[in-house]
Amino acid sequence: MKQITVYDIAKEAKVSVATVSRVLNDTAPVRASTREKIEAIMQKYQFQPNANARSLLKKETGIIGIILPDITNPFFPEVFSGAEQEGRESGHTFFLCNTTGLHDKESEFLTIMQEKRVDGILFMGGRINLKDCHPALIQEVVEHSQKIPMVLVNGNLKDSGITRVVTDEYAGTVLGVKHLIEIGHTKIGFIGGESHMSTTAVKLRAFKKTLKDAGLAVREDWILPDSFSVESGRTQMEVLLNRKDRPTAVCCVNDFTAIGAIKAAVEQGVRVPEDISIVGFDDIPLAHHVIPELTTVSQQANQLGRTAVKVLRELMNKEKIKKIYSLEPELIVRQSTRLIIE
Amino acid sequence: MKQITVYDIAKEAKVSVATVSRVLNDTAPVRASTREKIEAIMQKYQFQPNANARSLLKKETGIIGIILPDITNPFFPEVFSGAEQEGRESGHTFFLCNTTGLHDKESEFLTIMQEKRVDGILFMGGRINLKDCHPALIQEVVEHSQKIPMVLVNGNLKDSGITRVVTDEYAGTVLGVKHLIEIGHTKIGFIGGESHMSTTAVKLRAFKKTLKDAGLAVREDWILPDSFSVESGRTQMEVLLNRKDRPTAVCCVNDFTAIGAIKAAVEQGVRVPEDISIVGFDDIPLAHHVIPELTTVSQQANQLGRTAVKVLRELMNKEKIKKIYSLEPELIVRQSTRLIIE
DNA sequence: GCTGCGGTTGAAATCCGTTTCATAAGCAAC
DNA sequence: GTTGCTTATGAAACGGATTTCAACCGCAGC
């Protein structure tokens, strides 16, 4: 079935394509009778202008590209949701690329987005947040960001010149640890997170600093990074519980690991929060549905997505903007932590 | 910064654009020396062909559009993941639209995808699965499906002529209910699901039929549809538990509601599975991380996504295909159900 | 009757690739 | 030397919109 074009419409209406375009976009006055005639014909053929042709000329696609490491982690759908809500305001739609940990997909997707001429990119990369990320790779991302407006979401690329929207993970971790200290804990462990990722590094730094500031000992043997998965939280918690000398509270790198940790505890007959307190990070939707409900630090994922798009839009409009936008995380106290009773 | 085009490359290489295009796509032999010269120049300017221009001519975008009701429900990211894995094989990338229950967004997104000339659409609609969906709306979707290859994922539009990929929800529910019966339950309730959605209707039908076939009574007062959320499972379970005469097992419309139901039970001091057995539907990743681990019917979400793309691709290639592909769900017995002990 | 102006409209250029058709060059065969 | 064939290349058309520039119409004002 042949696609209807403005030419077909113009021909049937006995006008020029320019006029058709004008009624399509309402960009110049058209006599009412002409307009109606054209509109009727468009209606009749169910005319739908070809966005590719339009983009070609306007150099604008109305598309925002999103690159993220794992759509299966509920944190990201939440960010996406926020981004989409905000994108609606400006009529943007989304191109989604999920790298699923395949780091080399990142460059591939960046290239594809370039070619498709998306209006902007929201980058929630995995690879570039490796502590030992190869400079050439960073260089590549930076180069892309110079061609297309790009916002790094929760990325750590400090001096890249790329605009960033982040939650203050350091401050968030401090919040969580302080909470544990305030309710009387002195023996606190840390579970989860790939140790070569910068998130993990930041959180661990905050964790140790807070303990020291409170005059508490940092027990390296209670610090068990691994990965970000539920399984990881479970196995590391098992390790921790099998120690003769064990902490009365643990801080987890994210909610997934916290949920795994709770599971491990329950399986070993260790009660949460009576015997051990656990705090997570992210506040994924399920955090307040697990048993016990998880005390955690909210990243405000939805808000993060919204802000990122808002900032990206400013960037696209070439407005002067700050280089970094930081959202304050928030401590959500629920049931997985409680006052220590010696 | 001006975009580099094939013309720029051609000019600098002192060849015609046709030749440049030929090395770009390897569509005709080019003298080795010429090819190298052109490639060097492309490299130098980091040339990236404009996909819009290409699509305009080739009538092919390499994009698959996905429309889904709620990206925040872990079932959908899982489907998306599968779709993306499969799409990679054929070099397809994805355009994602999340209707978040706003039914009128569906038509809007369909229109946008039409205009963007996506190669195909994966439709996991909400609205069209309403039992009392307005015929005009269905008509609209059908019309779209005639212009662009479209696959309905888990949709119920029986005689629309649109190709469907579904999990057999009826059979799945039977599996769940039979399991409960086999382990000795005779008093079984049903929780969750918007009653005007077809999924709910199908599952309820299977539920009642299975009970009848086993010679058990169908107690309408134990059937409590509501919505698909965790909260819904929680509140409906509370209602159920407050009855004097209550079931010993419940079948939930999905894992979300099952998780909510477990939560409600635990809060009331009712033990799962000792006092009441619960089975879910979907097998979201968290199903085996909650406590107790959830017995559920797996929809094989990832597989569903993969199959849908596979079928869509056949459709795009105009191959002859079946009108419906049905995936067999699978019962996953974990900890939330167990032998009844009178 | 002529000038000027605002509202409408059309012709043609443009965006950036791909593809067709024709031409040119190089070489073997007669 | 001419014919015939293969391989390499270019000119120009094409896809489907938007936009610029100029022209045209009708009418008020002088």
Coordinates of N, CA, C and O in Angstrom, one line a residue, chain B residues 147-265:
Chain B
K147 N -1.3 -1.2 8.4 CA -0.3 -0.4 7.8 C 1.1 -0.8 8.2 O 2.0 -0.7 7.4
I148 N 1.2 -1.2 9.5 CA 2.5 -1.6 10.0 C 2.4 -3.0 10.6 O 1.5 -3.2 11.3
P149 N 3.4 -3.8 10.4 CA 3.4 -5.1 11.0 C 3.2 -5.0 12.5 O 3.9 -4.2 13.1
M150 N 2.3 -5.7 13.1 CA 2.1 -5.5 14.5 C 1.8 -6.9 15.1 O 1.1 -7.7 14.5
V151 N 2.4 -7.1 16.3 CA 2.1 -8.3 17.1 C 1.5 -7.9 18.4 O 2.0 -7.0 19.1
L152 N 0.5 -8.5 18.8 CA -0.2 -8.3 20.1 C 0.4 -9.3 21.1 O 0.4 -10.5 20.8
V153 N 1.0 -8.7 22.1 CA 1.6 -9.6 23.1 C 0.6 -9.7 24.3 O 0.2 -8.7 24.9
N154 N 0.2 -11.0 24.6 CA -0.8 -11.2 25.6 C -2.0 -10.4 25.5 O -2.6 -10.0 26.5
G155 N -2.4 -10.2 24.3 CA -3.7 -9.4 24.0 C -4.8 -10.4 23.7 O -4.6 -11.5 23.3
N156 N -6.0 -9.9 23.9 CA -7.1 -10.9 23.7 C -7.9 -10.7 22.5 O -9.0 -11.3 22.3
L157 N -7.5 -9.8 21.6 CA -8.2 -9.4 20.4 C -8.4 -10.6 19.5 O -7.8 -10.7 18.5
K158 N -9.3 -11.4 19.8 CA -9.4 -12.7 19.1 C -9.6 -12.6 17.6 O -8.8 -13.2 16.8
D159 N -10.6 -12.0 17.1 CA -10.9 -12.1 15.7 C -10.5 -10.8 14.9 O -11.1 -10.5 13.9
S160 N -9.5 -10.2 15.4 CA -9.1 -8.9 14.8 C -8.2 -9.2 13.6 O -8.0 -8.3 12.8
G161 N -7.7 -10.4 13.4 CA -6.8 -10.6 12.3 C -5.4 -10.2 12.7 O -4.4 -10.4 11.9
I162 N -5.2 -9.7 13.8 CA -3.8 -9.3 14.2 C -3.1 -10.5 14.8 O -3.7 -11.2 15.6
T163 N -1.8 -10.7 14.5 CA -1.1 -11.8 15.0 C -0.8 -11.6 16.5 O -0.5 -10.5 16.9
R164 N -1.0 -12.7 17.2 CA -0.8 -12.6 18.6 C 0.2 -13.6 19.1 O 0.3 -14.7 18.7
V165 N 1.0 -13.2 20.1 CA 1.8 -14.1 20.9 C 1.4 -14.0 22.3 O 1.4 -12.9 22.9
V166 N 1.0 -15.1 22.9 CA 0.4 -15.1 24.2 C 0.9 -16.2 25.1 O 1.4 -17.2 24.5
T167 N 0.8 -16.0 26.3 CA 1.0 -17.2 27.2 C -0.4 -17.7 27.5 O -1.3 -16.9 27.6
D168 N -0.6 -18.9 27.6 CA -1.9 -19.5 27.7 C -2.3 -19.2 29.2 O -2.1 -20.1 30.1
E169 N -2.9 -18.1 29.5 CA -3.3 -17.8 30.8 C -4.3 -18.7 31.4 O -4.3 -19.0 32.6
Y170 N -5.2 -19.2 30.6 CA -6.2 -20.1 31.0 C -5.5 -21.4 31.6 O -5.6 -21.8 32.7
A171 N -4.6 -22.0 30.7 CA -3.9 -23.2 31.1 C -3.0 -22.9 32.3 O -2.9 -23.8 33.2
G172 N -2.4 -21.8 32.4 CA -1.6 -21.4 33.5 C -2.4 -21.4 34.8 O -1.9 -21.9 35.8
T173 N -3.5 -20.8 34.8 CA -4.3 -20.7 36.0 C -4.8 -22.1 36.4 O -4.7 -22.4 37.6
V174 N -5.1 -22.9 35.4 CA -5.5 -24.3 35.7 C -4.4 -25.0 36.5 O -4.6 -25.6 37.5
L175 N -3.2 -24.8 36.0 CA -2.0 -25.3 36.6 C -1.9 -25.0 38.1 O -1.7 -25.8 39.0
G176 N -2.1 -23.7 38.4 CA -2.0 -23.2 39.7 C -3.1 -23.7 40.6 O -2.8 -24.2 41.7
V177 N -4.3 -23.7 40.1 CA -5.4 -24.2 40.9 C -5.3 -25.7 41.2 O -5.5 -26.2 42.3
K178 N -5.0 -26.4 40.1 CA -4.8 -27.9 40.3 C -3.8 -28.2 41.3 O -4.0 -29.1 42.1
H179 N -2.7 -27.4 41.3 CA -1.7 -27.6 42.3 C -2.3 -27.5 43.7 O -2.0 -28.4 44.6
L180 N -3.0 -26.5 43.9 CA -3.6 -26.3 45.3 C -4.6 -27.5 45.6 O -4.6 -28.0 46.8
I181 N -5.3 -27.9 44.6 CA -6.2 -29.0 44.9 C -5.5 -30.3 45.2 O -5.8 -31.0 46.2
E182 N -4.4 -30.5 44.4 CA -3.6 -31.7 44.6 C -3.0 -31.8 46.0 O -2.8 -32.9 46.6
I183 N -2.6 -30.6 46.6 CA -2.0 -30.7 47.9 C -3.1 -30.6 49.0 O -2.8 -30.3 50.1
G184 N -4.3 -30.9 48.6 CA -5.4 -31.1 49.6 C -6.3 -29.9 49.9 O -7.2 -30.0 50.7
H185 N -6.2 -28.8 49.2 CA -7.0 -27.7 49.5 C -8.4 -27.9 48.8 O -8.5 -28.3 47.7
T186 N -9.4 -27.5 49.5 CA -10.8 -27.5 49.0 C -11.4 -26.2 49.1 O -12.4 -25.9 48.4
K187 N -10.9 -25.3 50.0 CA -11.4 -24.0 50.2 C -10.4 -23.0 49.6 O -9.5 -22.6 50.2
I188 N -10.7 -22.6 48.3 CA -9.8 -21.8 47.6 C -10.4 -20.5 47.2 O -11.5 -20.4 46.6
G189 N -9.7 -19.4 47.4 CA -10.2 -18.0 47.0 C -9.4 -17.5 45.8 O -8.4 -18.0 45.4
F190 N -9.8 -16.3 45.3 CA -9.1 -15.7 44.2 C -9.0 -14.2 44.5 O -10.0 -13.6 44.9
I191 N -7.8 -13.6 44.3 CA -7.6 -12.2 44.7 C -7.0 -11.5 43.6 O -6.1 -11.9 42.9
G192 N -7.5 -10.3 43.4 CA -6.9 -9.3 42.5 C -7.3 -9.3 41.0 O -8.0 -10.2 40.6
G193 N -6.9 -8.2 40.3 CA -7.2 -8.1 38.9 C -8.4 -7.2 38.7 O -9.4 -7.3 39.4
E194 N -8.2 -6.3 37.7 CA -9.4 -5.4 37.4 C -10.4 -6.3 36.7 O -10.1 -6.9 35.7
S195 N -11.6 -6.3 37.2 CA -12.6 -7.2 36.7 C -13.0 -6.9 35.3 O -13.5 -7.8 34.6
H196 N -12.8 -5.7 34.8 CA -13.2 -5.5 33.4 C -12.0 -5.7 32.4 O -12.1 -5.4 31.3
M197 N -10.9 -6.2 32.9 CA -9.8 -6.5 32.0 C -9.9 -8.0 31.6 O -10.3 -8.8 32.4
S198 N -9.6 -8.3 30.4 CA -9.8 -9.7 29.9 C -8.9 -10.7 30.6 O -9.3 -11.8 30.8
T199 N -7.7 -10.3 31.0 CA -6.8 -11.2 31.8 C -7.6 -11.8 33.0 O -7.6 -13.0 33.2
T200 N -8.1 -10.8 33.7 CA -8.8 -11.2 34.9 C -10.0 -12.2 34.6 O -10.2 -13.2 35.2
A201 N -10.7 -11.8 33.5 CA -11.8 -12.7 33.1 C -11.4 -14.1 32.8 O -11.9 -15.1 33.2
V202 N -10.3 -14.2 32.0 CA -9.8 -15.5 31.6 C -9.4 -16.3 32.8 O -9.7 -17.5 32.9
K203 N -8.6 -15.6 33.6 CA -8.1 -16.4 34.8 C -9.3 -16.8 35.7 O -9.2 -17.9 36.2
L204 N -10.2 -16.0 35.8 CA -11.4 -16.3 36.7 C -12.1 -17.5 36.1 O -12.6 -18.4 36.8
R205 N -12.3 -17.5 34.8 CA -13.0 -18.5 34.1 C -12.3 -19.9 34.4 O -12.9 -20.9 34.8
A206 N -10.9 -19.8 34.2 CA -10.2 -21.1 34.4 C -10.3 -21.5 35.9 O -10.4 -22.7 36.2
F207 N -10.2 -20.5 36.7 CA -10.3 -20.8 38.2 C -11.6 -21.6 38.5 O -11.6 -22.6 39.1
K208 N -12.7 -21.0 38.1 CA -14.0 -21.6 38.4 C -14.2 -23.0 37.8 O -14.6 -23.9 38.4
K209 N -13.8 -23.0 36.5 CA -13.9 -24.3 35.8 C -13.1 -25.4 36.5 O -13.6 -26.6 36.7
T210 N -11.9 -25.1 36.9 CA -11.1 -26.1 37.5 C -11.7 -26.6 38.9 O -11.7 -27.8 39.2
L211 N -12.2 -25.7 39.6 CA -12.9 -26.0 40.8 C -14.0 -27.0 40.6 O -14.2 -28.0 41.2
K212 N -14.9 -26.5 39.6 CA -16.0 -27.3 39.3 C -15.6 -28.7 38.9 O -16.2 -29.7 39.3
D213 N -14.7 -28.8 38.0 CA -14.2 -30.1 37.5 C -13.8 -31.0 38.6 O -13.8 -32.2 38.5
A214 N -13.3 -30.4 39.7 CA -12.8 -31.2 40.8 C -13.9 -31.4 41.8 O -13.7 -32.0 42.9
G215 N -15.1 -31.0 41.4 CA -16.2 -31.2 42.3 C -16.2 -30.3 43.5 O -16.9 -30.5 44.5
L216 N -15.5 -29.2 43.4 CA -15.5 -28.2 44.6 C -16.4 -27.1 44.3 O -16.7 -26.7 43.2
A217 N -16.8 -26.5 45.4 CA -17.8 -25.4 45.3 C -17.0 -24.1 44.9 O -15.9 -23.9 45.3
V218 N -17.7 -23.3 44.1 CA -17.1 -22.0 43.8 C -17.8 -20.9 44.7 O -19.0 -20.7 44.6
R219 N -17.0 -20.4 45.6 CA -17.6 -19.4 46.6 C -17.4 -18.0 46.0 O -16.3 -17.5 46.1
E220 N -18.4 -17.4 45.6 CA -18.3 -16.1 45.0 C -17.8 -15.1 46.0 O -17.1 -14.1 45.7
D221 N -18.1 -15.3 47.3 CA -17.6 -14.4 48.3 C -16.1 -14.5 48.6 O -15.5 -13.7 49.4
W222 N -15.5 -15.5 48.0 CA -14.0 -15.6 48.1 C -13.3 -15.1 46.9 O -12.1 -15.3 46.7
I223 N -14.1 -14.6 46.0 CA -13.5 -14.0 44.8 C -13.5 -12.5 44.9 O -14.5 -11.9 44.8
L224 N -12.2 -12.0 45.0 CA -12.1 -10.6 45.3 C -11.2 -9.9 44.3 O -10.0 -9.6 44.6
P225 N -11.7 -9.6 43.1 CA -10.9 -8.8 42.1 C -10.7 -7.4 42.6 O -11.5 -7.0 43.5
D226 N -9.8 -6.6 42.1 CA -9.6 -5.3 42.5 C -8.7 -4.6 41.5 O -9.2 -4.0 40.5
S227 N -7.4 -4.7 41.7 CA -6.5 -4.2 40.6 C -5.3 -5.1 40.6 O -5.3 -6.2 41.2
F228 N -4.2 -4.7 39.9 CA -3.0 -5.6 39.8 C -1.9 -5.2 40.7 O -0.8 -5.8 40.6
S229 N -2.1 -4.3 41.6 CA -1.1 -3.8 42.5 C -0.8 -4.6 43.7 O -1.7 -5.3 44.2
V230 N 0.3 -4.3 44.3 CA 0.6 -5.0 45.6 C -0.4 -4.6 46.7 O -0.9 -5.4 47.4
E231 N -0.7 -3.3 46.7 CA -1.7 -2.8 47.6 C -3.0 -3.5 47.5 O -3.7 -3.9 48.5
S232 N -3.4 -3.7 46.3 CA -4.7 -4.4 46.1 C -4.7 -5.8 46.7 O -5.6 -6.2 47.3
G233 N -3.6 -6.5 46.5 CA -3.5 -7.9 47.1 C -3.5 -7.8 48.6 O -4.2 -8.6 49.2
R234 N -2.9 -6.8 49.1 CA -2.9 -6.6 50.6 C -4.3 -6.4 51.1 O -4.8 -7.0 52.1
T235 N -5.0 -5.4 50.5 CA -6.3 -5.1 51.1 C -7.3 -6.2 50.9 O -8.1 -6.5 51.8
Q236 N -7.3 -6.8 49.7 CA -8.2 -7.9 49.5 C -8.0 -9.1 50.4 O -8.9 -9.7 50.9
M237 N -6.7 -9.3 50.7 CA -6.4 -10.4 51.6 C -6.9 -10.1 53.0 O -7.4 -11.0 53.7
E238 N -6.8 -8.8 53.4 CA -7.3 -8.4 54.7 C -8.8 -8.7 54.8 O -9.3 -9.3 55.7
V239 N -9.5 -8.3 53.7 CA -10.9 -8.6 53.7 C -11.2 -10.1 53.9 O -12.0 -10.5 54.7
L240 N -10.5 -10.9 53.1 CA -10.7 -12.3 53.1 C -10.4 -12.9 54.5 O -11.2 -13.7 55.0
L241 N -9.3 -12.4 55.1 CA -9.0 -13.0 56.4 C -9.9 -12.6 57.5 O -10.0 -13.2 58.6
N242 N -10.6 -11.5 57.3 CA -11.6 -11.1 58.3 C -12.9 -11.8 58.3 O -13.8 -11.6 59.1
R243 N -13.1 -12.6 57.3 CA -14.3 -13.4 57.2 C -14.2 -14.5 58.2 O -13.1 -15.1 58.5
K244 N -15.4 -14.9 58.8 CA -15.4 -16.0 59.8 C -15.0 -17.3 59.1 O -14.1 -18.0 59.5
D245 N -15.6 -17.5 57.9 CA -15.3 -18.7 57.1 C -14.3 -18.3 56.0 O -14.7 -17.6 55.1
R246 N -13.1 -18.8 56.2 CA -12.2 -18.3 55.1 C -11.5 -19.5 54.5 O -11.3 -20.6 55.0
P247 N -11.0 -19.2 53.3 CA -10.3 -20.3 52.5 C -8.9 -20.6 53.1 O -8.4 -19.9 53.9
T248 N -8.4 -21.8 52.7 CA -7.1 -22.2 53.2 C -6.1 -21.9 52.1 O -4.9 -22.2 52.3
A249 N -6.5 -21.5 51.0 CA -5.6 -21.2 49.9 C -6.1 -20.1 49.0 O -7.4 -20.0 48.8
V250 N -5.3 -19.3 48.4 CA -5.7 -18.3 47.5 C -4.8 -18.3 46.2 O -3.6 -18.5 46.3
C251 N -5.5 -18.0 45.2 CA -4.9 -17.9 43.9 C -4.9 -16.4 43.5 O -5.9 -15.8 43.6
C252 N -3.7 -15.9 43.2 CA -3.7 -14.4 43.0 C -3.5 -14.2 41.5 O -2.9 -15.0 40.7
V253 N -4.0 -13.1 41.1 CA -4.0 -12.7 39.6 C -2.6 -12.5 39.1 O -2.4 -12.8 37.9
N254 N -1.7 -12.1 40.0 CA -0.3 -11.9 39.5 C 0.6 -11.9 40.8 O 0.1 -12.0 41.9
D255 N 1.9 -11.8 40.6 CA 2.8 -11.9 41.7 C 2.7 -10.7 42.6 O 2.9 -10.8 43.8
F256 N 2.5 -9.6 42.0 CA 2.3 -8.3 42.8 C 1.3 -8.5 43.9 O 1.5 -8.3 45.1
T257 N 0.1 -8.9 43.4 CA -1.0 -9.1 44.4 C -0.7 -10.2 45.4 O -1.0 -10.2 46.6
A258 N 0.0 -11.3 44.9 CA 0.4 -12.4 45.8 C 1.3 -11.9 46.9 O 1.2 -12.2 48.1
I259 N 2.3 -11.0 46.5 CA 3.2 -10.5 47.5 C 2.4 -9.6 48.5 O 2.7 -9.7 49.7
G260 N 1.5 -8.9 48.0 CA 0.6 -8.1 48.9 C -0.2 -9.0 49.8 O -0.3 -8.7 51.0
A261 N -0.7 -10.1 49.3 CA -1.5 -11.0 50.1 C -0.6 -11.6 51.2 O -1.1 -11.7 52.4
I262 N 0.6 -12.0 50.9 CA 1.5 -12.6 51.9 C 1.7 -11.6 53.0 O 1.6 -11.9 54.2
K263 N 1.9 -10.3 52.6 CA 2.2 -9.3 53.6 C 1.0 -9.1 54.5 O 1.2 -9.1 55.7
A264 N -0.2 -9.1 54.0 CA -1.4 -8.9 54.8 C -1.5 -10.1 55.8 O -1.8 -9.9 57.0
A265 N -1.3 -11.3 55.3 CA -1.4 -12.5 56.1 C -0.4 -12.4 57.3 O -0.8 -12.5 58.5

